[in-house]
Coordinates of C-alpha atoms in Angstrom, one line a residue:
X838 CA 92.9 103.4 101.2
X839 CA 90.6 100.6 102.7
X840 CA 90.6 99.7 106.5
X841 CA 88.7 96.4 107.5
X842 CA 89.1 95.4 111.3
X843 CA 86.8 93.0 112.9
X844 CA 86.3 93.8 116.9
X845 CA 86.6 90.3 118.9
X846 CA 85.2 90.5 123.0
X847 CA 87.1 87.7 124.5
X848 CA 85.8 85.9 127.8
X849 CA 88.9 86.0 130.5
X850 CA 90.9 83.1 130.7
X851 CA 91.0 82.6 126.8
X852 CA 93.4 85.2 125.8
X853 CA 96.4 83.3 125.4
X854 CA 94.7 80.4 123.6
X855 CA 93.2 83.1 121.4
X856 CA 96.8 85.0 120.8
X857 CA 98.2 81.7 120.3
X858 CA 95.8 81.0 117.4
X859 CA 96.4 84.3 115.8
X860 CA 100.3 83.4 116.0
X861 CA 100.1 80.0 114.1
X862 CA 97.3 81.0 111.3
X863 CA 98.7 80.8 108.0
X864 CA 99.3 84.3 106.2
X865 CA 97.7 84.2 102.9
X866 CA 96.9 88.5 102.7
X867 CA 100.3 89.1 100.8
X868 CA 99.6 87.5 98.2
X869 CA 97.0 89.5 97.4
X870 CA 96.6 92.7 95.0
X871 CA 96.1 95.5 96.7
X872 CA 96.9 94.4 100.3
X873 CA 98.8 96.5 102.6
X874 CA 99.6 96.0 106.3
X875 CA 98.1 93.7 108.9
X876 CA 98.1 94.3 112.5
X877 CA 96.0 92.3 115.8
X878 CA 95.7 95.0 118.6
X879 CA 94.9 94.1 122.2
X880 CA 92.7 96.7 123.9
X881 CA 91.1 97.2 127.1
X882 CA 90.2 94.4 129.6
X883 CA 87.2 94.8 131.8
X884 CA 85.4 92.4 133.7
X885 CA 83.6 90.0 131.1
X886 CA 85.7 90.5 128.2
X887 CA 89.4 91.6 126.6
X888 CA 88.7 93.5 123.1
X889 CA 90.6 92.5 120.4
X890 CA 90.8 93.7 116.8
X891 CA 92.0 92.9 113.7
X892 CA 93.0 95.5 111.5
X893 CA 93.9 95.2 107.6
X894 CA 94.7 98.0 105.5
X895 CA 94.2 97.9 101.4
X896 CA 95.2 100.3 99.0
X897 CA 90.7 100.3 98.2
X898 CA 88.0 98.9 99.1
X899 CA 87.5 97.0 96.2
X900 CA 91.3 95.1 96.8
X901 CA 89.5 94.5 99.9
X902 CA 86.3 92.4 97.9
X903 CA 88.8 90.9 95.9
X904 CA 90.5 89.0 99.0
X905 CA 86.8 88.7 100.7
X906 CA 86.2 86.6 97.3
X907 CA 89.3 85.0 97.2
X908 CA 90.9 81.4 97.6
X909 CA 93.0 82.9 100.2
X910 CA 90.6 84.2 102.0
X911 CA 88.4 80.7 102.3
X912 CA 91.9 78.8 103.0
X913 CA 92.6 81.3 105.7
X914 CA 89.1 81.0 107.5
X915 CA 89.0 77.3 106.8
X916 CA 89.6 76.1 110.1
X917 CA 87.4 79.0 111.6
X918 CA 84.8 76.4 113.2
X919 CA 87.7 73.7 114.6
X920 CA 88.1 76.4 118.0
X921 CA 85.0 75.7 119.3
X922 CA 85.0 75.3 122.7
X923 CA 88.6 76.2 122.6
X924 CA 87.9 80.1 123.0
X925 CA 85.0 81.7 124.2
X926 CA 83.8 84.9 123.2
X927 CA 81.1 86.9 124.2
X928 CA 80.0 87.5 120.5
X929 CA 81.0 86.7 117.3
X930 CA 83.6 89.0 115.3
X931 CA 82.3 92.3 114.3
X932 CA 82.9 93.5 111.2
X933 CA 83.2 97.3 111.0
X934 CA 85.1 98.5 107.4
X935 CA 86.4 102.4 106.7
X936 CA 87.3 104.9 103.9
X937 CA 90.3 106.8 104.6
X938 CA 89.9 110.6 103.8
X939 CA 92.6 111.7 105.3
X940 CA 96.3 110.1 105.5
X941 CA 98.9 112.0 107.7
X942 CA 102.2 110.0 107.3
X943 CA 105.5 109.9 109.8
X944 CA 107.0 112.9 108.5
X945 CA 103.4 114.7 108.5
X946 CA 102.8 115.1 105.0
X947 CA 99.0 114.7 104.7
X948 CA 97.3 113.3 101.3
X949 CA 93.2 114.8 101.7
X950 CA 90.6 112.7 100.2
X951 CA 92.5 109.9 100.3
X952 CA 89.7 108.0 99.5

C-alpha cells in the first residue's frame, strides 16, 4: 500500500470557503486502477493557520504514478489556479508520500511488510 497526503496551512477566516471547495470538486480517483480510499482531515488550529490534509490510499506506489499521470488527475486539478484570492494559505500544499510496512486491520490481524 501507497499513502499520498498533501499538508494544507490555511490562514483563519478561509476555512469554510476551503471545505466548501473540497465538497464540490469533482471525484475522478475511482476510476482509477489501484485507488483505494480518500479522506480530507481537519487538524489543529493555532493562531496563523488551520492544518489540513489530504490523504489517499493506493494499493502501490506505482497506482499512485499512474493517477499522478493521468487525465483524471489533470481534470481534477484543472481549476486549481481559479481560487486565488478566494483562500489564502500560508504555503502551498505539501506533498509528503509513504510505504506502508505494516497494516493492522479492525479485527487486528496485521499483514508485515506490507509494502
Amino acid at each position: 500500500m501507497y499513502i499520498a497526503m498533501n499538508r494544507f496551512r490555511v490562514v483563519p477566516g478561509f476555512e469554510e470557503a476551503f471545505e466548501a471547495l473540497w465538497r464540490s470538486r469533482e471525484g475522478r480517483l475511482a476510476e482509477m486502477p489501484g485507488y483505494v480510499e480518500f479522506h480530507m482531515l481537519k487538524g489543529p488550529k493555532s493562531e496563523d493557520h488551520t492544518l489540513y490534509a489530504s490523504h489517499t490510499v493506493w494499493e502501490s506506489f506505482e497506482h499512485f504514478q499512474a493517477w499522478t499521470k493521468s487525465e483524471q488527475f489533470r481534470v481534477a486539478h484543472a481549476k486549481a489556479g481559479e481560487n486565488r484570492g478566494k483562500i489564502e494559505y500560508l504555503s502551498g500544499p505539501h506533498f509528503e508520500g509513504f510505504e506502508v510496512i505494516i497494516h493492522e486491520d479492525r479485527n487486528g490481524a496485521r499483514k508485515a511488510d506490507a509494502a
